[in-house]
mmCIF file of C-alpha atoms in Angstrom:
data_model
loop_
_atom_site.group_PDB
_atom_site.id
_atom_site.type_symbol
_atom_site.label_atom_id
_atom_site.label_comp_id
_atom_site.label_asym_id
_atom_site.label_seq_id
_atom_site.Cartn_x
_atom_site.Cartn_y
_atom_site.Cartn_z
ATOM 1 C CA MET A 1 15.498 -13.469 -17.722
ATOM 2 C CA GLN A 2 16.020 -9.699 -17.933
ATOM 3 C CA THR A 3 13.687 -7.387 -16.036
ATOM 4 C CA PRO A 4 12.681 -3.827 -17.045
ATOM 5 C CA VAL A 5 15.090 -2.480 -14.389
ATOM 6 C CA ASP A 6 17.935 -4.572 -15.868
ATOM 7 C CA VAL A 7 17.282 -2.989 -19.286
ATOM 8 C CA LEU A 8 17.055 0.506 -17.753
ATOM 9 C CA LYS A 9 20.411 -0.016 -16.048
ATOM 10 C CA LYS A 10 22.081 -1.577 -19.093
ATOM 11 C CA TYR A 11 21.112 1.037 -21.682
ATOM 12 C CA TRP A 12 20.183 4.171 -19.702
ATOM 13 C CA ASN A 13 22.372 3.703 -16.614
ATOM 14 C CA TYR A 14 19.544 4.445 -14.152
ATOM 15 C CA ASP A 15 18.768 2.236 -11.136
ATOM 16 C CA GLN A 16 15.074 3.015 -10.808
ATOM 17 C CA PHE A 17 12.060 4.227 -12.746
ATOM 18 C CA ARG A 18 10.065 7.387 -12.201
ATOM 19 C CA HIS A 19 6.462 6.808 -11.198
ATOM 20 C CA PRO A 20 4.445 5.466 -13.098
ATOM 21 C CA GLN A 21 6.899 4.246 -15.793
ATOM 22 C CA GLU A 22 7.298 0.725 -14.392
ATOM 23 C CA GLU A 23 3.527 0.134 -14.113
ATOM 24 C CA ILE A 24 3.071 1.280 -17.736
ATOM 25 C CA ILE A 25 5.892 -1.013 -18.919
ATOM 26 C CA ASN A 26 4.462 -4.025 -17.035
ATOM 27 C CA THR A 27 1.005 -3.375 -18.530
ATOM 28 C CA VAL A 28 2.487 -3.437 -22.052
ATOM 29 C CA LEU A 29 4.531 -6.563 -21.270
ATOM 30 C CA LYS A 30 1.287 -8.313 -20.277
ATOM 31 C CA GLY A 31 0.022 -7.585 -23.811
ATOM 32 C CA GLU A 32 -2.505 -4.959 -22.719
ATOM 33 C CA ASN A 33 -3.147 -1.632 -24.477
ATOM 34 C CA ALA A 34 -2.125 1.495 -22.582
ATOM 35 C CA VAL A 35 -2.609 5.269 -22.765
ATOM 36 C CA ALA A 36 -0.036 7.291 -20.830
ATOM 37 C CA LEU A 37 -0.501 10.976 -20.035
ATOM 38 C CA LEU A 38 2.814 12.149 -18.592
ATOM 39 C CA PRO A 39 4.067 15.717 -18.154
ATOM 40 C CA THR A 40 6.573 17.231 -20.583
ATOM 41 C CA GLY A 41 9.964 15.729 -19.751
ATOM 42 C CA GLY A 42 8.313 12.842 -17.886
ATOM 43 C CA GLY A 43 10.161 10.068 -19.765
ATOM 44 C CA LYS A 44 7.399 8.909 -22.113
ATOM 45 C CA SER A 45 9.620 7.192 -24.704
ATOM 46 C CA ILE A 46 11.116 4.799 -22.129
ATOM 47 C CA CYS A 47 7.564 3.472 -21.553
ATOM 48 C CA TYR A 48 7.575 1.835 -24.999
ATOM 49 C CA GLN A 49 11.315 1.471 -25.654
ATOM 50 C CA ILE A 50 12.006 -0.753 -22.649
ATOM 51 C CA PRO A 51 9.144 -3.244 -23.185
ATOM 52 C CA ALA A 52 10.085 -3.396 -26.888
ATOM 53 C CA LEU A 53 13.634 -4.411 -25.920
ATOM 54 C CA LEU A 54 12.224 -7.216 -23.759
ATOM 55 C CA MET A 55 9.746 -8.459 -26.378
ATOM 56 C CA ASP A 56 10.395 -10.605 -29.427
ATOM 57 C CA GLY A 57 10.025 -8.630 -32.672
ATOM 58 C CA VAL A 58 9.953 -5.031 -33.898
ATOM 59 C CA CYS A 59 8.310 -2.033 -32.230
ATOM 60 C CA ILE A 60 6.641 0.367 -34.693
ATOM 61 C CA VAL A 61 6.713 3.967 -33.450
ATOM 62 C CA VAL A 62 4.465 6.520 -35.160
ATOM 63 C CA SER A 63 5.654 10.075 -34.570
ATOM 64 C CA PRO A 64 4.529 13.372 -36.136
ATOM 65 C CA LEU A 65 7.826 15.193 -36.738
ATOM 66 C CA ILE A 66 10.868 14.115 -38.749
ATOM 67 C CA ALA A 67 13.130 16.019 -36.309
ATOM 68 C CA LEU A 68 11.576 14.103 -33.401
ATOM 69 C CA ILE A 69 12.003 10.780 -35.220
ATOM 70 C CA GLN A 70 15.645 11.455 -36.082
ATOM 71 C CA ASP A 71 16.394 12.626 -32.551
ATOM 72 C CA GLN A 72 14.984 9.419 -31.014
ATOM 73 C CA VAL A 73 16.699 7.136 -33.541
ATOM 74 C CA GLU A 74 20.071 8.849 -32.939
ATOM 75 C CA ASN A 75 19.486 8.553 -29.200
ATOM 76 C CA LEU A 76 18.831 4.805 -29.490
ATOM 77 C CA LYS A 77 21.834 4.270 -31.772
ATOM 78 C CA SER A 78 24.066 6.072 -29.245
ATOM 79 C CA ARG A 79 22.988 3.349 -26.761
ATOM 80 C CA ASN A 80 23.832 0.574 -29.268
ATOM 81 C CA ILE A 81 20.156 -0.153 -29.927
ATOM 82 C CA LYS A 82 19.296 -0.848 -33.569
ATOM 83 C CA ALA A 83 16.614 1.498 -34.938
ATOM 84 C CA ILE A 84 15.521 2.656 -38.398
ATOM 85 C CA ALA A 85 13.812 5.900 -39.392
ATOM 86 C CA LEU A 86 11.635 5.702 -42.493
ATOM 87 C CA THR A 87 11.839 9.219 -43.936
ATOM 88 C CA SER A 88 11.095 10.678 -47.361
ATOM 89 C CA ARG A 89 14.860 10.811 -48.012
ATOM 90 C CA LEU A 90 14.974 7.021 -48.517
ATOM 91 C CA SER A 91 14.606 5.663 -52.052
ATOM 92 C CA GLU A 92 12.416 2.613 -52.699
ATOM 93 C CA ASP A 93 15.529 0.390 -52.820
ATOM 94 C CA GLU A 94 16.696 1.795 -49.472
ATOM 95 C CA ILE A 95 13.243 1.133 -47.992
ATOM 96 C CA VAL A 96 13.433 -2.509 -49.151
ATOM 97 C CA ILE A 97 16.876 -2.831 -47.506
ATOM 98 C CA ALA A 98 15.525 -1.196 -44.327
ATOM 99 C CA PHE A 99 12.692 -3.754 -44.114
ATOM 100 C CA ASP A 100 15.145 -6.626 -44.756
ATOM 101 C CA ASN A 101 17.167 -5.339 -41.794
ATOM 102 C CA LEU A 102 14.013 -5.168 -39.664
ATOM 103 C CA GLN A 103 13.063 -8.707 -40.643
ATOM 104 C CA PHE A 104 16.437 -10.419 -40.433
ATOM 105 C CA GLY A 105 18.944 -8.015 -38.866
ATOM 106 C CA ASP A 106 17.992 -7.851 -35.181
ATOM 107 C CA PHE A 107 16.632 -4.294 -35.493
ATOM 108 C CA LYS A 108 14.180 -3.433 -32.690
ATOM 109 C CA PHE A 109 12.538 -0.140 -33.757
ATOM 110 C CA LEU A 110 10.890 1.233 -36.876
ATOM 111 C CA TYR A 111 10.065 4.950 -36.656
ATOM 112 C CA LEU A 112 7.801 6.553 -39.243
ATOM 113 C CA SER A 113 5.317 9.397 -39.703
ATOM 114 C CA PRO A 114 1.555 8.740 -39.987
ATOM 115 C CA GLU A 115 1.708 10.053 -43.591
ATOM 116 C CA LYS A 116 4.346 7.430 -44.486
ATOM 117 C CA LEU A 117 2.001 4.749 -43.193
ATOM 118 C CA GLN A 118 -0.590 5.624 -45.874
ATOM 119 C CA SER A 119 1.546 3.931 -48.563
ATOM 120 C CA ASN A 120 0.267 0.475 -49.623
ATOM 121 C CA PHE A 121 3.874 -0.521 -50.310
ATOM 122 C CA ILE A 122 4.864 0.300 -46.710
ATOM 123 C CA GLN A 123 1.761 -1.478 -45.353
ATOM 124 C CA ASP A 124 2.652 -4.628 -47.320
ATOM 125 C CA LYS A 125 6.193 -4.526 -45.918
ATOM 126 C CA ILE A 126 4.863 -4.076 -42.349
ATOM 127 C CA LYS A 127 2.645 -7.166 -42.840
ATOM 128 C CA GLN A 128 5.837 -9.237 -43.223
ATOM 129 C CA LEU A 129 7.276 -8.079 -39.869
ATOM 130 C CA ASN A 130 6.941 -9.703 -36.478
ATOM 131 C CA VAL A 131 5.537 -6.649 -34.659
ATOM 132 C CA SER A 132 5.865 -6.810 -30.877
ATOM 133 C CA LEU A 133 4.353 -3.414 -30.052
ATOM 134 C CA ILE A 134 2.772 -0.356 -31.710
ATOM 135 C CA ALA A 135 3.639 2.970 -30.076
ATOM 136 C CA VAL A 136 1.826 6.202 -30.935
ATOM 137 C CA ASP A 137 3.856 9.236 -29.863
ATOM 138 C CA GLU A 138 2.247 12.673 -29.372
ATOM 139 C CA ALA A 139 -1.061 10.809 -29.376
ATOM 140 C CA HIS A 140 -3.149 13.982 -28.871
ATOM 141 C CA CYS A 141 -2.591 14.556 -32.621
ATOM 142 C CA ILE A 142 -5.306 11.926 -33.255
ATOM 143 C CA SER A 143 -8.009 14.024 -31.574
ATOM 144 C CA GLN A 144 -9.955 16.836 -33.224
ATOM 145 C CA TRP A 145 -9.979 18.359 -29.729
ATOM 146 C CA GLY A 146 -6.157 18.339 -29.581
ATOM 147 C CA HIS A 147 -4.414 21.586 -30.527
ATOM 148 C CA ASP A 148 -2.005 19.739 -32.893
ATOM 149 C CA PHE A 149 -4.655 17.663 -34.695
ATOM 150 C CA ARG A 150 -3.244 15.740 -37.691
ATOM 151 C CA PRO A 151 -5.885 14.096 -39.948
ATOM 152 C CA SER A 152 -3.361 11.416 -41.021
ATOM 153 C CA TYR A 153 -3.397 10.099 -37.435
ATOM 154 C CA LEU A 154 -6.988 8.949 -38.023
ATOM 155 C CA LYS A 155 -5.632 6.301 -40.442
ATOM 156 C CA LEU A 156 -3.532 4.605 -37.723
ATOM 157 C CA PRO A 157 -6.079 1.814 -37.056
ATOM 158 C CA ILE A 158 -4.675 0.204 -40.242
ATOM 159 C CA LEU A 159 -1.845 -1.035 -37.981
ATOM 160 C CA ARG A 160 -4.420 -2.808 -35.803
ATOM 161 C CA GLU A 161 -5.889 -4.464 -38.882
ATOM 162 C CA ILE A 162 -2.448 -5.631 -40.064
ATOM 163 C CA HIS A 163 -1.303 -6.804 -36.600
ATOM 164 C CA PRO A 164 -4.427 -7.330 -34.464
ATOM 165 C CA ASN A 165 -2.518 -9.134 -31.676
ATOM 166 C CA SER A 166 0.139 -6.450 -31.089
ATOM 167 C CA PRO A 167 -0.572 -4.223 -28.078
ATOM 168 C CA ILE A 168 -0.782 -0.456 -28.583
ATOM 169 C CA ILE A 169 0.661 2.194 -26.290
ATOM 170 C CA ALA A 170 -0.342 5.831 -26.897
ATOM 171 C CA VAL A 171 1.684 8.531 -25.117
ATOM 172 C CA THR A 172 1.168 12.280 -24.814
ATOM 173 C CA ALA A 173 2.032 15.189 -22.546
ATOM 174 C CA THR A 174 -1.124 17.128 -23.293
ATOM 175 C CA ALA A 175 -4.654 15.794 -23.113
ATOM 176 C CA THR A 176 -7.949 16.852 -21.596
ATOM 177 C CA GLU A 177 -10.551 14.192 -20.709
ATOM 178 C CA SER A 178 -12.221 14.598 -24.122
ATOM 179 C CA VAL A 179 -8.858 14.204 -25.910
ATOM 180 C CA LEU A 180 -8.045 11.074 -23.872
ATOM 181 C CA SER A 181 -11.345 9.445 -24.775
ATOM 182 C CA GLN A 182 -10.880 10.364 -28.465
ATOM 183 C CA ILE A 183 -7.389 8.822 -28.450
ATOM 184 C CA GLN A 184 -8.880 5.523 -27.249
ATOM 185 C CA GLU A 185 -11.857 5.698 -29.597
ATOM 186 C CA ASN A 186 -9.884 6.606 -32.737
ATOM 187 C CA LEU A 187 -7.237 3.937 -32.093
ATOM 188 C CA ASN A 188 -9.920 1.316 -31.283
ATOM 189 C CA ILE A 189 -8.414 0.699 -27.841
ATOM 190 C CA GLU A 190 -11.360 1.465 -25.563
ATOM 191 C CA ASN A 191 -10.091 -1.334 -23.294
ATOM 192 C CA ALA A 192 -6.775 0.481 -22.675
ATOM 193 C CA VAL A 193 -5.353 0.977 -19.190
ATOM 194 C CA VAL A 194 -5.067 4.758 -18.722
ATOM 195 C CA PHE A 195 -2.193 6.264 -16.716
ATOM 196 C CA LYS A 196 -2.219 9.920 -15.651
ATOM 197 C CA LYS A 197 0.605 11.557 -13.757
ATOM 198 C CA SER A 198 0.174 14.826 -11.887
ATOM 199 C CA PHE A 199 1.500 17.797 -13.829
ATOM 200 C CA GLN A 200 2.803 19.431 -10.658
ATOM 201 C CA ARG A 201 6.498 20.242 -11.048
ATOM 202 C CA LYS A 202 8.113 21.068 -7.718
ATOM 203 C CA ASN A 203 11.234 22.544 -9.338
ATOM 204 C CA LEU A 204 9.225 24.995 -11.467
ATOM 205 C CA GLN A 205 8.256 28.351 -9.977
ATOM 206 C CA TYR A 206 5.277 30.082 -11.608
ATOM 207 C CA ASN A 207 5.193 33.895 -11.723
ATOM 208 C CA VAL A 208 2.845 36.516 -13.156
ATOM 209 C CA ILE A 209 4.459 39.940 -13.404
ATOM 210 C CA TYR A 210 2.379 43.043 -14.108
ATOM 211 C CA CYS A 211 4.329 45.620 -16.099
ATOM 212 C CA ASP A 212 3.805 48.276 -18.782
ATOM 213 C CA ASP A 213 7.329 48.097 -20.226
ATOM 214 C CA VAL A 214 7.522 44.501 -21.520
ATOM 215 C CA PHE A 215 10.856 45.009 -23.316
ATOM 216 C CA GLY A 216 12.493 46.516 -20.231
ATOM 217 C CA LYS A 217 11.191 43.665 -18.049
ATOM 218 C CA ILE A 218 12.494 41.037 -20.529
ATOM 219 C CA ILE A 219 15.997 42.584 -20.309
ATOM 220 C CA GLN A 220 15.773 42.507 -16.512
ATOM 221 C CA ILE A 221 14.784 38.825 -16.428
ATOM 222 C CA VAL A 222 17.289 37.740 -19.088
ATOM 223 C CA LYS A 223 20.113 39.503 -17.200
ATOM 224 C CA LYS A 224 19.118 37.931 -13.895
ATOM 225 C CA ILE A 225 18.698 34.378 -15.185
ATOM 226 C CA ASN A 226 21.638 34.483 -17.622
ATOM 227 C CA ALA A 227 20.944 30.999 -19.030
ATOM 228 C CA VAL A 228 19.050 29.133 -21.760
ATOM 229 C CA LEU A 229 15.458 30.304 -22.084
ATOM 230 C CA ILE A 230 12.427 30.512 -24.359
ATOM 231 C CA ILE A 231 10.284 33.617 -24.853
ATOM 232 C CA TYR A 232 6.820 32.935 -26.291
ATOM 233 C CA THR A 233 4.994 35.695 -28.170
ATOM 234 C CA LYS A 234 1.518 35.852 -29.736
ATOM 235 C CA ASN A 235 2.499 36.689 -33.321
ATOM 236 C CA ARG A 236 5.289 36.256 -35.862
ATOM 237 C CA ASN A 237 6.302 39.925 -36.055
ATOM 238 C CA GLN A 238 6.896 40.047 -32.306
ATOM 239 C CA THR A 239 9.362 37.156 -32.454
ATOM 240 C CA LYS A 240 11.710 39.071 -34.763
ATOM 241 C CA GLU A 241 11.097 42.361 -32.985
ATOM 242 C CA ILE A 242 12.028 40.993 -29.535
ATOM 243 C CA SER A 243 14.927 38.924 -30.886
ATOM 244 C CA ASP A 244 16.397 41.967 -32.690
ATOM 245 C CA PHE A 245 15.954 44.036 -29.510
ATOM 246 C CA LEU A 246 17.818 41.420 -27.442
ATOM 247 C CA ASN A 247 20.650 41.186 -29.993
ATOM 248 C CA ARG A 248 21.006 44.997 -30.012
ATOM 249 C CA ASN A 249 21.371 44.781 -26.234
ATOM 250 C CA HIS A 250 24.135 42.148 -26.555
ATOM 251 C CA PHE A 251 22.031 39.069 -25.682
ATOM 252 C CA LYS A 252 22.399 36.282 -28.242
ATOM 253 C CA SER A 253 18.974 35.385 -29.567
ATOM 254 C CA SER A 254 17.239 33.530 -32.432
ATOM 255 C CA PHE A 255 13.591 33.678 -33.489
ATOM 256 C CA TYR A 256 11.243 30.975 -34.750
ATOM 257 C CA HIS A 257 7.724 30.899 -36.215
ATOM 258 C CA GLY A 258 5.591 28.906 -38.662
ATOM 259 C CA GLY A 259 6.275 31.292 -41.565
ATOM 260 C CA LEU A 260 10.031 30.621 -41.691
ATOM 261 C CA SER A 261 11.490 28.351 -44.382
ATOM 262 C CA HIS A 262 12.504 24.851 -43.310
ATOM 263 C CA THR A 263 16.189 25.846 -43.571
ATOM 264 C CA ASP A 264 15.749 28.946 -41.379
ATOM 265 C CA LYS A 265 13.869 26.883 -38.782
ATOM 266 C CA VAL A 266 16.649 24.278 -38.663
ATOM 267 C CA ILE A 267 19.347 26.969 -38.332
ATOM 268 C CA ALA A 268 17.472 28.774 -35.527
ATOM 269 C CA PHE A 269 16.756 25.495 -33.707
ATOM 270 C CA ASN A 270 20.343 24.203 -33.986
ATOM 271 C CA ASN A 271 21.838 27.535 -32.860
ATOM 272 C CA TRP A 272 19.618 27.401 -29.785
ATOM 273 C CA MET A 273 20.329 23.721 -29.038
ATOM 274 C CA ARG A 274 24.094 24.359 -29.278
ATOM 275 C CA GLU A 275 23.595 27.524 -27.195
ATOM 276 C CA ASP A 276 25.256 29.744 -29.807
ATOM 277 C CA THR A 277 22.044 31.760 -29.287
ATOM 278 C CA PRO A 278 20.772 30.613 -25.863
ATOM 279 C CA ILE A 279 17.565 32.686 -26.092
ATOM 280 C CA MET A 280 14.787 31.553 -28.431
ATOM 281 C CA VAL A 281 11.928 33.958 -29.168
ATOM 282 C CA ALA A 282 9.067 32.043 -30.764
ATOM 283 C CA THR A 283 5.379 31.559 -31.406
ATOM 284 C CA ASN A 284 3.832 28.281 -30.265
ATOM 285 C CA ALA A 285 5.043 26.782 -33.578
ATOM 286 C CA PHE A 286 8.189 26.133 -31.524
ATOM 287 C CA GLY A 287 6.575 23.318 -29.619
ATOM 288 C CA MET A 288 6.213 19.616 -30.143
ATOM 289 C CA GLY A 289 9.449 17.678 -29.782
ATOM 290 C CA ILE A 290 11.454 20.473 -28.155
ATOM 291 C CA ASP A 291 13.575 18.536 -25.677
ATOM 292 C CA LYS A 292 16.376 20.479 -23.999
ATOM 293 C CA ALA A 293 17.040 19.665 -20.361
ATOM 294 C CA ASN A 294 18.657 22.898 -19.150
ATOM 295 C CA VAL A 295 16.049 25.530 -20.123
ATOM 296 C CA ARG A 296 15.999 27.734 -17.008
ATOM 297 C CA ALA A 297 12.984 29.885 -17.841
ATOM 298 C CA VAL A 298 9.996 30.175 -20.162
ATOM 299 C CA ILE A 299 8.632 33.700 -20.527
ATOM 300 C CA HIS A 300 5.200 34.434 -22.011
ATOM 301 C CA THR A 301 4.767 37.996 -23.267
ATOM 302 C CA ASN A 302 1.028 37.330 -23.698
ATOM 303 C CA ILE A 303 -1.364 35.095 -21.801
ATOM 304 C CA PRO A 304 -1.572 31.766 -23.716
ATOM 305 C CA ASP A 305 -4.865 30.779 -25.388
ATOM 306 C CA THR A 306 -5.540 27.785 -23.141
ATOM 307 C CA LEU A 307 -4.388 26.441 -19.800
ATOM 308 C CA GLU A 308 -3.340 23.262 -21.613
ATOM 309 C CA ASN A 309 -1.013 25.211 -23.955
ATOM 310 C CA PHE A 310 0.403 27.142 -21.021
ATOM 311 C CA ILE A 311 1.215 24.016 -18.974
ATOM 312 C CA GLN A 312 2.924 22.385 -21.951
ATOM 313 C CA GLU A 313 4.937 25.495 -22.899
ATOM 314 C CA ALA A 314 5.923 26.384 -19.325
ATOM 315 C CA GLY A 315 6.862 22.721 -18.816
ATOM 316 C CA ARG A 316 9.739 23.059 -21.267
ATOM 317 C CA ALA A 317 11.707 24.678 -18.419
ATOM 318 C CA GLY A 318 13.616 22.635 -15.870
ATOM 319 C CA ARG A 319 13.463 19.176 -17.383
ATOM 320 C CA ASP A 320 16.763 18.405 -15.631
ATOM 321 C CA GLY A 321 15.011 18.815 -12.262
ATOM 322 C CA GLU A 322 16.899 21.998 -11.351
ATOM 323 C CA LYS A 323 15.083 25.132 -10.150
ATOM 324 C CA SER A 324 13.482 26.929 -13.094
ATOM 325 C CA TYR A 325 10.918 29.631 -13.798
ATOM 326 C CA SER A 326 7.737 30.232 -15.729
ATOM 327 C CA VAL A 327 6.992 33.937 -16.135
ATOM 328 C CA ILE A 328 3.858 35.509 -17.645
ATOM 329 C CA LEU A 329 4.191 39.218 -18.400
ATOM 330 C CA SER A 330 0.833 40.961 -18.188
ATOM 331 C CA ASN A 331 -0.705 44.339 -17.413
ATOM 332 C CA GLU A 332 -3.694 45.597 -15.495
#
């Protein structure tokens, strides 16, 4: 019989887990509910993907962003693991075919948004599946105390009603004690085993630099680091202002904020991911689901609103384990 390490080796080509991935996986394999609070880049998805591959049936993954869903499904497909994303682009006929594949075609993962789950048609189709595991990604979205609260997440207990015997795993990189307890309460998993990993990142150096000339200091840092980075600003106007300034000074930069059209967001994101414009200047709208391993620095031109936001944003640097920097620019 295959072990979690066998599956890790076969599909991910790693010989060992990071702490506490294996304990989380074994908890799920025992049929227990789990809540995992792991730092950004801490390998949360493996905690539900590996047990799902060892269990009989389909794992349902609820995730808040279409881009995040598509990224994970593509990632699984690249490892020859069968996964389906239920997006608004599918017609009703295509959804029926997708569920036939899940029921009879050896597919292991169904990814969908919490909004998609509100459909009675989808719920009826899910009733017909053998569901091995329910995974809730970015689980802080279920808490009114979480900074990305999504009301549709409060409807997720419907999955428990449909499949009361399937264990639930909720994963997040950002949760205070009150958010953690709300996750358990709102998912009806008060009996869950809770895992918390230290957010200390030894490869990440934290700096606060006092300066009056923010633009001049940004140029200095960008020149010195000369790699992929993110610059966080407080407001939308600043993103364009700093990005234009960098481009005028021959540094390739894009900007991103909540007021951009979907198309402009996708273009800015893709240009940054491909490193056509290795510098991204953004508000905190550029957040959830940003997964790029070689970000060398995250610069904040203003002090973030909360410590929680700061840890999550700074944690987007150095996911590959190499030395990286968090810089806050401030003044007296």
